Coordinates of C-alpha atoms in Angstrom, one line a residue:
Chain A
M78 CA 29.4 -23.5 11.2
A79 CA 28.3 -26.4 9.4
W80 CA 28.7 -27.7 5.8
Q81 CA 25.6 -28.8 3.9
R82 CA 25.2 -30.0 0.5
A83 CA 22.6 -27.5 -1.0
A84 CA 22.0 -28.1 -4.7
Q85 CA 23.1 -29.3 -7.9
V86 CA 24.4 -26.6 -10.1
S87 CA 21.6 -27.6 -12.6
E88 CA 19.1 -26.9 -10.0
V89 CA 19.8 -23.3 -9.8
A90 CA 19.6 -20.7 -12.4
P91 CA 19.4 -16.8 -12.5
G92 CA 16.1 -15.7 -11.2
R93 CA 15.6 -19.4 -9.9
P94 CA 17.0 -20.0 -6.6
K95 CA 17.1 -23.3 -4.7
I96 CA 15.6 -23.0 -1.0
I97 CA 17.1 -25.5 1.4
E98 CA 16.4 -25.9 5.2
A99 CA 19.0 -25.5 7.8
N100 CA 18.2 -25.9 11.4
G101 CA 14.6 -25.0 10.7
R102 CA 15.5 -21.9 8.7
Q103 CA 15.5 -21.4 5.1
I104 CA 18.6 -20.7 3.0
G105 CA 18.4 -19.7 -0.6
V106 CA 21.1 -20.5 -3.1
L107 CA 21.2 -18.0 -5.8
Q108 CA 23.0 -17.7 -9.2
D109 CA 24.2 -14.4 -10.5
G110 CA 26.2 -14.8 -13.7
D111 CA 28.9 -17.3 -13.1
T112 CA 28.7 -16.6 -9.3
Y113 CA 26.6 -18.5 -6.6
F114 CA 25.6 -16.9 -3.4
A115 CA 23.8 -18.4 -0.4
V116 CA 21.6 -16.2 1.8
L117 CA 19.2 -16.4 4.6
N118 CA 15.7 -16.3 3.1
F119 CA 14.6 -13.4 5.5
C120 CA 14.9 -9.8 4.9
P121 CA 16.1 -8.1 8.1
H122 CA 13.4 -5.3 7.5
K123 CA 10.2 -7.2 7.7
G124 CA 11.1 -10.8 7.3
A125 CA 10.1 -11.0 3.6
P126 CA 11.5 -14.0 1.5
I127 CA 14.4 -12.0 0.2
C128 CA 15.6 -14.9 -2.2
Q129 CA 12.6 -14.0 -4.4
G130 CA 14.4 -10.6 -5.0
Q131 CA 16.4 -9.6 -7.9
I132 CA 20.2 -9.1 -8.1
F133 CA 21.5 -5.8 -9.7
G134 CA 24.6 -3.8 -10.0
A135 CA 24.9 -1.0 -7.4
V136 CA 23.9 2.6 -8.3
T137 CA 26.4 4.7 -6.3
A138 CA 27.4 8.4 -6.1
T139 CA 30.3 10.3 -4.6
A140 CA 28.1 13.4 -4.5
P141 CA 25.0 14.9 -5.8
G142 CA 24.9 14.9 -9.4
C143 CA 27.8 12.3 -9.6
Q144 CA 25.6 9.1 -9.9
D145 CA 27.8 6.1 -10.9
Y146 CA 27.0 2.4 -11.7
D147 CA 29.3 -0.3 -10.3
H148 CA 28.3 -3.5 -12.1
E149 CA 30.7 -5.5 -10.2
R150 CA 29.1 -4.6 -6.8
R151 CA 26.2 -6.9 -6.7
V152 CA 23.1 -6.0 -4.8
L153 CA 20.1 -8.4 -3.8
R154 CA 17.0 -6.3 -3.5
C155 CA 14.0 -7.4 -1.5
P156 CA 10.9 -8.4 -3.4
W157 CA 8.6 -6.4 -1.0
H158 CA 10.1 -3.1 0.0
R159 CA 13.3 -3.3 -2.3
W160 CA 15.6 -3.0 0.7
S161 CA 19.2 -3.9 -0.6
S162 CA 21.8 -6.4 0.6
T163 CA 25.2 -6.2 -0.9
C164 CA 26.5 -9.6 -2.0
T165 CA 30.2 -8.9 -1.7
P166 CA 30.8 -8.5 1.0
A167 CA 27.8 -10.1 2.4
R168 CA 25.9 -7.6 4.5
P169 CA 22.7 -5.5 4.5
W170 CA 23.1 -2.3 2.7
L171 CA 20.7 -0.5 5.0
P172 CA 19.2 2.9 4.2
S173 CA 20.4 4.2 7.6
P174 CA 23.6 6.4 7.8
S175 CA 26.8 4.4 8.5
G176 CA 27.7 4.6 12.2
S177 CA 24.0 5.4 13.2
N178 CA 22.9 3.6 16.4
S179 CA 19.4 3.2 15.3
S180 CA 17.8 0.3 16.9
R181 CA 16.9 -1.2 13.5
S182 CA 20.4 -1.1 12.2
K183 CA 21.8 -2.4 15.4
C184 CA 19.1 -5.3 15.4
A185 CA 20.0 -6.2 11.8
E186 CA 23.7 -6.1 12.1
K187 CA 24.1 -7.4 15.6
N188 CA 21.3 -9.7 16.3
C189 CA 19.5 -10.6 13.2
G190 CA 22.6 -11.7 11.4
L191 CA 23.5 -10.8 7.8
T192 CA 26.9 -9.6 8.9
A193 CA 29.9 -11.0 7.0
E194 CA 31.1 -12.9 10.2
S195 CA 27.8 -14.4 11.3
M196 CA 27.3 -15.6 7.9
N197 CA 23.7 -15.8 7.0
W198 CA 25.3 -15.1 3.7
A199 CA 26.9 -18.5 3.9
R200 CA 30.0 -18.9 1.9
T201 CA 29.5 -21.2 -1.1
G202 CA 31.8 -23.3 -3.0
T203 CA 31.6 -25.9 -5.6
S204 CA 32.5 -29.7 -5.0
G205 CA 32.3 -31.1 -8.3
A206 CA 28.9 -30.2 -9.8
V207 CA 27.3 -29.8 -6.3
L208 CA 27.0 -26.5 -4.4
V209 CA 27.8 -26.6 -0.9
V210 CA 26.8 -24.2 1.7
R211 CA 28.5 -23.2 4.9
H212 CA 26.2 -21.7 7.5
E213 CA 25.7 -20.7 11.0
C214 CA 21.9 -20.6 10.9
A215 CA 20.4 -19.3 14.1
L216 CA 17.5 -17.3 15.0
P217 CA 18.2 -13.6 15.6
G218 CA 19.7 -12.7 18.9
R219 CA 17.9 -13.5 22.1
N220 CA 17.3 -10.0 23.2
C221 CA 15.9 -8.8 19.8
A222 CA 12.5 -7.3 20.1
R223 CA 12.0 -8.0 16.3
R224 CA 12.8 -11.7 16.6
E225 CA 10.1 -12.0 19.2
R226 CA 7.6 -10.2 17.1
L227 CA 8.5 -12.3 14.1
K228 CA 8.1 -15.5 16.0
R229 CA 4.7 -14.5 17.2
G230 CA 3.7 -13.7 13.6
Chain B
M164 CA -10.2 -10.7 12.3
I165 CA -9.1 -8.3 9.7
I166 CA -10.5 -6.0 6.9
D167 CA -8.1 -4.7 4.4
C168 CA -9.1 -1.4 3.1
D169 CA -6.8 -1.2 0.0
V170 CA -6.2 -3.9 -2.3
H171 CA -5.0 -3.6 -5.9
H172 CA -6.7 -6.2 -8.2
A173 CA -5.9 -6.1 -11.8
F174 CA -7.4 -7.7 -15.0
S175 CA -5.9 -10.6 -16.7
G176 CA -5.4 -9.3 -20.1
N177 CA -7.1 -6.5 -22.0
G178 CA -10.3 -8.3 -22.6
W179 CA -12.2 -5.7 -20.4
Y180 CA -11.8 -3.2 -23.2
E181 CA -14.6 -5.1 -25.0
R182 CA -16.9 -3.6 -22.4
L183 CA -16.2 0.0 -23.4
E184 CA -18.9 1.8 -25.3
E185 CA -18.2 3.3 -28.7
P186 CA -16.6 5.4 -29.9
Y187 CA -13.9 4.5 -27.2
R188 CA -13.8 0.8 -27.6
S189 CA -12.6 1.3 -31.2
E190 CA -10.3 3.9 -30.0
V191 CA -8.7 1.9 -27.3
A192 CA -8.5 -1.3 -29.4
R193 CA -6.4 0.9 -31.9
H194 CA -4.5 3.0 -29.7
G195 CA -4.6 1.7 -26.1
L196 CA -5.8 3.5 -23.2
R197 CA -5.1 7.3 -22.9
S198 CA -2.3 8.3 -20.6
L199 CA -0.4 11.1 -19.3
S200 CA 3.2 10.9 -18.1
S201 CA 5.1 12.8 -15.4
G202 CA 8.4 11.3 -16.6
I203 CA 8.7 9.4 -13.3
R204 CA 9.8 5.7 -13.4
Y205 CA 7.3 4.2 -10.9
E206 CA 8.2 0.7 -11.8
E207 CA 11.1 1.0 -9.4
G208 CA 8.5 1.0 -6.8
G209 CA 5.6 -0.8 -8.4
S210 CA 4.6 -4.2 -7.3
R211 CA 6.0 -6.8 -5.1
W212 CA 8.2 -9.1 -7.2
D213 CA 6.9 -12.2 -5.4
A214 CA 3.3 -11.4 -6.1
K215 CA 3.4 -12.4 -9.6
T216 CA 0.7 -15.0 -10.5
P217 CA 1.7 -18.7 -10.8
G218 CA 1.1 -18.0 -14.5
G219 CA 3.7 -15.2 -14.6
G220 CA 0.7 -12.9 -14.8
W221 CA 0.6 -9.3 -13.5
P222 CA 0.5 -9.0 -9.5
G223 CA -3.2 -9.0 -8.4
S224 CA -4.6 -10.3 -11.6
D225 CA -5.5 -13.7 -10.4
P226 CA -8.3 -13.9 -7.9
D227 CA -7.7 -17.4 -6.8
F228 CA -3.8 -16.5 -6.1
L229 CA -4.9 -13.3 -4.3
I230 CA -7.1 -15.2 -2.1
Q231 CA -4.3 -17.6 -1.2
D232 CA -1.5 -15.1 -1.0
L233 CA -3.4 -12.4 1.0
I234 CA -6.8 -13.4 2.2
E235 CA -6.2 -16.8 3.4
K236 CA -2.7 -16.2 4.6
Y237 CA -3.7 -13.3 6.8
R238 CA -7.1 -14.7 7.5
M239 CA -9.0 -11.7 6.2
R240 CA -12.6 -11.2 6.5
Y241 CA -13.1 -8.6 3.6
V242 CA -10.8 -6.8 1.3
L243 CA -11.6 -3.6 -0.5
L244 CA -10.7 -3.9 -4.2
S245 CA -9.5 -0.6 -5.3
G246 CA -7.9 -1.6 -8.6
W247 CA -5.6 1.0 -10.2
N248 CA -6.5 4.5 -11.3
G249 CA -4.0 5.1 -14.4
P250 CA -6.6 4.8 -16.9
F251 CA -8.9 7.5 -15.3
A252 CA -6.8 10.0 -13.3
G253 CA -6.0 13.3 -14.9
I254 CA -7.5 12.7 -18.2
P255 CA -9.2 15.9 -19.2
D256 CA -11.9 14.4 -21.3
A257 CA -14.8 13.4 -18.8
D258 CA -16.9 11.5 -21.1
Y259 CA -14.1 9.3 -21.8
V260 CA -13.3 8.8 -18.3
A261 CA -17.0 8.1 -17.4
A262 CA -17.0 5.3 -20.1
V263 CA -13.7 3.8 -18.9
C264 CA -15.0 3.8 -15.3
R265 CA -18.2 2.1 -16.2
A266 CA -16.4 -0.6 -18.1
F267 CA -13.9 -1.1 -15.1
N268 CA -16.7 -1.2 -12.6
D269 CA -18.7 -3.7 -14.4
H270 CA -15.7 -5.9 -15.2
T271 CA -14.6 -5.7 -11.5
L272 CA -18.2 -6.7 -10.3
E273 CA -18.3 -9.7 -12.7
T274 CA -14.8 -11.0 -12.7
W275 CA -13.9 -10.4 -8.9
A276 CA -16.8 -9.5 -6.5
A277 CA -19.1 -12.1 -7.8
R278 CA -16.3 -14.7 -7.3
D279 CA -15.8 -14.5 -3.4
E280 CA -18.0 -12.9 -0.8
R281 CA -14.8 -11.6 0.8
F282 CA -14.2 -9.3 -2.2
K283 CA -15.9 -5.9 -1.8
M284 CA -15.1 -3.0 -4.1
G285 CA -14.8 0.8 -4.5
I286 CA -16.3 2.1 -7.7
H287 CA -14.2 4.4 -9.9
V288 CA -16.0 7.6 -10.9
P289 CA -15.1 10.6 -13.3
I290 CA -14.1 13.2 -10.7
Q291 CA -13.5 15.5 -13.8
D292 CA -17.2 15.9 -14.0
P293 CA -19.0 15.4 -10.7
V294 CA -22.6 15.2 -12.3
L295 CA -21.3 12.2 -14.3
A296 CA -19.7 10.9 -11.1
A297 CA -23.0 11.1 -9.3
Q298 CA -24.6 9.0 -12.2
E299 CA -22.2 6.4 -11.8
I300 CA -22.9 6.4 -8.0
E301 CA -26.5 6.4 -8.8
R302 CA -26.1 3.3 -11.2
L303 CA -24.1 0.9 -9.0
G304 CA -24.4 2.5 -5.4
D305 CA -27.0 -0.1 -4.3
H306 CA -25.0 -3.2 -5.4
P307 CA -24.2 -5.1 -2.1
D308 CA -20.6 -5.6 -3.1
V309 CA -20.1 -1.7 -3.6
I310 CA -18.9 -0.3 -0.4
A311 CA -17.1 2.9 -1.4
V312 CA -16.4 5.5 -4.0
C313 CA -12.8 5.8 -5.2
I314 CA -11.4 9.2 -5.7
F315 CA -8.2 9.9 -7.5
G316 CA -6.0 11.6 -5.0
T317 CA -3.2 13.7 -6.3
A318 CA -5.3 14.2 -9.4
S319 CA -7.3 17.3 -8.7
R320 CA -7.3 20.5 -10.4
I321 CA -9.7 22.0 -7.9
P322 CA -9.3 21.5 -4.2
F323 CA -11.6 18.7 -3.1
G324 CA -13.7 20.6 -0.5
Q325 CA -14.9 23.2 -3.2
R326 CA -18.7 23.3 -4.3
F327 CA -17.6 22.1 -7.8
Y328 CA -17.6 18.5 -6.3
W329 CA -20.8 18.8 -4.1
P330 CA -23.1 16.8 -6.7
L331 CA -20.6 13.8 -6.2
Y332 CA -20.9 14.2 -2.5
E333 CA -24.6 14.4 -2.4
A334 CA -25.0 11.2 -4.3
A335 CA -22.4 9.4 -2.1
Q336 CA -24.1 10.5 1.1
R337 CA -27.4 9.5 -0.2
K338 CA -26.1 6.0 -1.1
N339 CA -24.2 6.0 2.2
L340 CA -21.0 5.3 0.4
P341 CA -17.9 6.6 1.9
L342 CA -15.0 8.3 -0.3
H343 CA -11.8 6.2 -0.6
F344 CA -9.1 8.7 -1.5
H345 CA -6.1 7.0 -3.0
P346 CA -3.0 8.6 -4.7
S347 CA -3.1 8.4 -8.5
T348 CA -0.3 6.4 -9.9
T349 CA 2.6 9.0 -9.5
A350 CA 3.7 8.0 -13.2
V351 CA 0.7 10.0 -14.2
I352 CA 0.8 13.7 -14.2
A353 CA -2.7 14.0 -12.9
N354 CA -2.4 17.1 -10.9
A355 CA -0.8 20.3 -12.0
A356 CA 2.6 18.9 -10.8
S357 CA 3.7 15.6 -9.2
T358 CA 4.1 17.3 -5.8
P359 CA 2.4 20.5 -4.6
A360 CA 5.8 22.0 -4.9
G361 CA 6.4 21.2 -8.5
M362 CA 7.6 18.3 -10.6
A363 CA 9.4 15.8 -8.6
T364 CA 12.6 14.1 -10.1
T365 CA 12.0 10.6 -8.9
Y366 CA 9.4 8.3 -7.5
L367 CA 11.3 8.1 -4.2
E368 CA 10.4 12.0 -3.9
S369 CA 7.0 12.1 -5.1
H370 CA 5.8 8.9 -3.1
T371 CA 7.3 10.6 0.0
C372 CA 5.3 13.7 -0.5
L373 CA 2.0 12.1 -0.9
P374 CA 0.7 13.3 2.5
Q375 CA 1.2 17.0 1.5
F376 CA -1.9 16.4 -0.9
Y377 CA -4.0 15.0 1.9
T378 CA -3.1 17.8 4.2
A379 CA -4.5 20.3 1.6
Y380 CA -7.4 18.1 0.8
L381 CA -8.4 17.8 4.4
A382 CA -8.0 21.5 5.0
S383 CA -10.4 22.1 2.1
F384 CA -12.9 19.6 3.2
I385 CA -13.1 21.3 6.5
F386 CA -12.8 24.9 5.7
E387 CA -15.4 24.7 2.8
G388 CA -17.8 23.3 5.2
V389 CA -18.4 20.1 3.5
F390 CA -19.2 18.2 6.6
E391 CA -21.7 20.7 7.6
K392 CA -23.4 20.4 4.3
F393 CA -23.0 16.7 4.2
P394 CA -22.9 15.5 7.8
G395 CA -23.4 11.8 6.7
L396 CA -20.4 11.9 4.3
R397 CA -17.3 9.8 5.4
V398 CA -14.0 10.2 4.0
A399 CA -10.9 7.9 4.0
F400 CA -7.4 9.0 3.2
V401 CA -5.6 6.0 1.9
E402 CA -2.0 5.3 1.5
G403 CA -0.8 8.6 3.1
G404 CA 0.5 7.1 6.4
V405 CA -0.8 8.6 9.7
A406 CA 2.0 10.9 11.2
W407 CA 1.0 14.0 9.2
L408 CA -2.3 14.2 11.1
P409 CA -1.4 15.6 14.4
H410 CA 0.3 18.7 12.9
L411 CA -2.9 19.4 10.6
L412 CA -5.4 19.0 13.4
W413 CA -3.5 21.4 15.8
R414 CA -2.8 23.9 13.2
M415 CA -6.5 23.9 11.9
D416 CA -7.8 24.4 15.4
K417 CA -5.3 27.2 16.2
E418 CA -6.1 29.0 12.9
F419 CA -9.7 28.5 13.2
K420 CA -9.9 30.2 16.5
A421 CA -8.2 33.4 15.1
L422 CA -9.9 33.4 11.6
R423 CA -13.1 31.9 12.1
Q424 CA -14.9 34.6 10.2
Q425 CA -13.6 33.0 7.1
A426 CA -15.5 29.8 7.9
P427 CA -18.4 31.1 9.8
F428 CA -20.6 28.0 9.0
L429 CA -18.4 25.8 11.1
K430 CA -20.2 24.8 14.3
R431 CA -17.2 22.6 15.9
L432 CA -13.5 22.7 15.9
P433 CA -12.0 21.4 12.8
S434 CA -10.5 18.5 14.6
E435 CA -13.9 17.3 15.7
Y436 CA -15.1 17.0 12.3
V437 CA -12.1 14.9 11.5
K438 CA -12.9 12.6 14.3
S439 CA -16.4 12.1 13.2
N440 CA -16.3 12.1 9.3
V441 CA -12.7 11.2 8.5
R442 CA -10.5 8.0 8.7
L443 CA -6.8 7.3 7.6
T444 CA -5.6 4.0 6.6
T445 CA -2.3 2.9 8.2
Q446 CA -0.3 2.1 5.2
P447 CA 2.5 2.8 4.5
I448 CA 3.0 3.0 8.1
E449 CA 5.6 5.3 9.4
E450 CA 8.9 3.4 10.8
P451 CA 10.3 5.7 13.5
R452 CA 13.6 4.7 15.3
D453 CA 11.6 4.0 18.5
I454 CA 8.3 2.4 18.2
A455 CA 7.1 4.4 21.2
H456 CA 7.2 7.5 19.0
L457 CA 4.6 5.8 16.7
M458 CA 2.4 5.0 19.8
Q459 CA 2.5 8.6 20.7
I460 CA 1.1 9.7 17.3
F461 CA -1.6 7.0 17.5
N462 CA -2.6 8.7 20.9
M463 CA -2.5 12.2 19.5
I464 CA -5.0 11.4 16.8
D465 CA -7.2 9.0 18.6
G466 CA -5.9 6.3 16.5
D467 CA -8.2 3.8 18.1
E468 CA -11.1 5.5 16.4
V469 CA -9.5 7.2 13.4
L470 CA -7.2 4.5 12.0
M471 CA -8.2 1.5 9.8
Y472 CA -5.7 -1.0 8.4
A473 CA -4.6 -1.5 4.8
S474 CA -2.1 -3.6 3.2
D475 CA -1.8 -2.1 -0.2
Y476 CA -1.2 -5.6 -1.6
P477 CA 0.4 -6.3 -4.0
H478 CA 2.4 -3.1 -4.1
F479 CA 6.0 -2.7 -3.0
D480 CA 5.2 -0.8 0.1
F481 CA 2.8 -3.4 1.3
D482 CA 2.2 -3.7 5.1
E483 CA 1.4 -6.9 6.8
P484 CA -1.2 -6.6 9.6
S485 CA 1.7 -7.1 12.1
V486 CA 3.0 -3.5 11.6
I487 CA 0.1 -2.3 13.9
P488 CA 2.0 -2.3 17.2
K489 CA 0.9 -5.1 19.5
Q490 CA 1.6 -2.8 22.4
L491 CA -1.5 -0.9 21.7
G492 CA -3.5 -3.7 23.3
E493 CA -6.0 -6.1 22.1
S494 CA -9.0 -3.8 21.9
T495 CA -7.4 -1.1 20.0
L496 CA -5.7 -3.5 17.6
R497 CA -9.1 -5.2 17.0
K498 CA -10.6 -1.7 16.3
I499 CA -7.7 -0.8 13.7
L500 CA -7.6 -4.1 12.0
H501 CA -11.4 -4.6 11.7
D502 CA -14.0 -2.9 13.7
N503 CA -13.4 0.7 12.4
A504 CA -13.6 -0.3 8.8
C505 CA -16.6 -2.6 9.6
S506 CA -18.6 0.4 10.6
F507 CA -17.0 2.8 8.3
F508 CA -17.7 0.8 5.2
N509 CA -21.1 -0.4 6.6
L510 CA -20.2 -4.0 6.5
P511 CA -22.0 -6.7 8.3
Q512 CA -20.9 -7.3 11.8
P513 CA -19.4 -10.6 12.5
S514 CA -22.1 -13.4 12.9
K515 CA -21.9 -15.4 16.3
A516 CA -20.6 -18.3 14.2
E517 CA -17.7 -16.3 12.8
L518 CA -16.8 -15.1 16.3
A519 CA -16.8 -18.7 17.5
T520 CA -14.4 -19.8 14.8
L521 CA -12.1 -17.0 15.5
E522 CA -12.1 -18.0 19.3
A523 CA -11.5 -21.5 18.4
S524 CA -8.5 -20.7 16.1

């Protein structure tokens, strides 16, 4: 984990993230209402620049016909294929069933980051008017085929 | 080296309405384009959010930005501009649709195709009246930047193999232009219903069911004998993915062996006509749990000959060229990304200079 000064508050606005470099990878600082998030600018699905996505409340359901809307549960959706990542806690909201051992969900959760612990969703805080990001910014895991493919382009 | 078989350009503003002939120009100026709605909110899919033009314009509406964001980024040799078909698909008045198609095609030729030699286009034609469609093919079919005839998929009231359409197919064969079947925007109730089973509730559902239309179209093409009547006609099914094809090939061949008296004009197995006359574009490529499963599907359908790459830029289900599995090997990759489309759309083969540039890069 390392701390890095990311942005002045005035440099970030809703829909206008600030992108910084950290160990050769991009982190975006995003504003949602009064809250700031930082996220690796890399969607675990196809590597799209997820910080150009949009933040919404979550549409949920306990059963068919019981749709609900949870405004407090914030979701960042990818600009390309609309995959979702929840902002709190910070982790991908993958369209695979929970407990699934699909290779993609394993890849995304274990090797490609975006879990609460490995913190591509870095913690943010304010230091005066300066946003500071704490990150552990590394390439996806060594044995991850997706990582190799993405590196090759 | 890449040819992208499905790129959705848009027009900046509504200035192209000026090209409409009267009385439609006045009508559209007063009331806008005619439209039919299925009640599905397609914007939830729609376009990539990062494809808005630098000026904040509609994705795909700025040729220079599209060149930068797609063509230069992926080093594409040609892209096929397919536009959008909301203004045409399903509208019952064929004279109106013919006029809108002419304005759309002329505006694309002038504001896009003339701008960069990498832009090629499919012309839109009023499938509601195949004789009028043939006239549009006759009018523009010899233009060097016209490489296909766009057909509104999911917008037929009559299955596409039937003789009703044959004047259109005769013209397309004569001009050596393949047909480019693309789903109509599913916000439009262009078909009897938004899926073959009835009115879908969501875009998620209707978009998932698109291959069902193509299954029915392809069976109609084969069993009506279209490829016996028009052996030079080539057909591409765009944006239906690929994994539906093995099922259909096997089922058509099996059924034909039993019931061939119902299609006595066929001289070959249905699957053989597919191989010679039909191509699928890869997008939106299926994403199975195990990539080996996708490779097996590719093998089942002779993917190295039958498939052509398409991105669907700037739409939300955009596929980068890298979605074609590298494990297929260099020769197959090249065929799917470039060579198959190059011959299917009768595009110039790469020059020695182009090949040398490619090798050097």
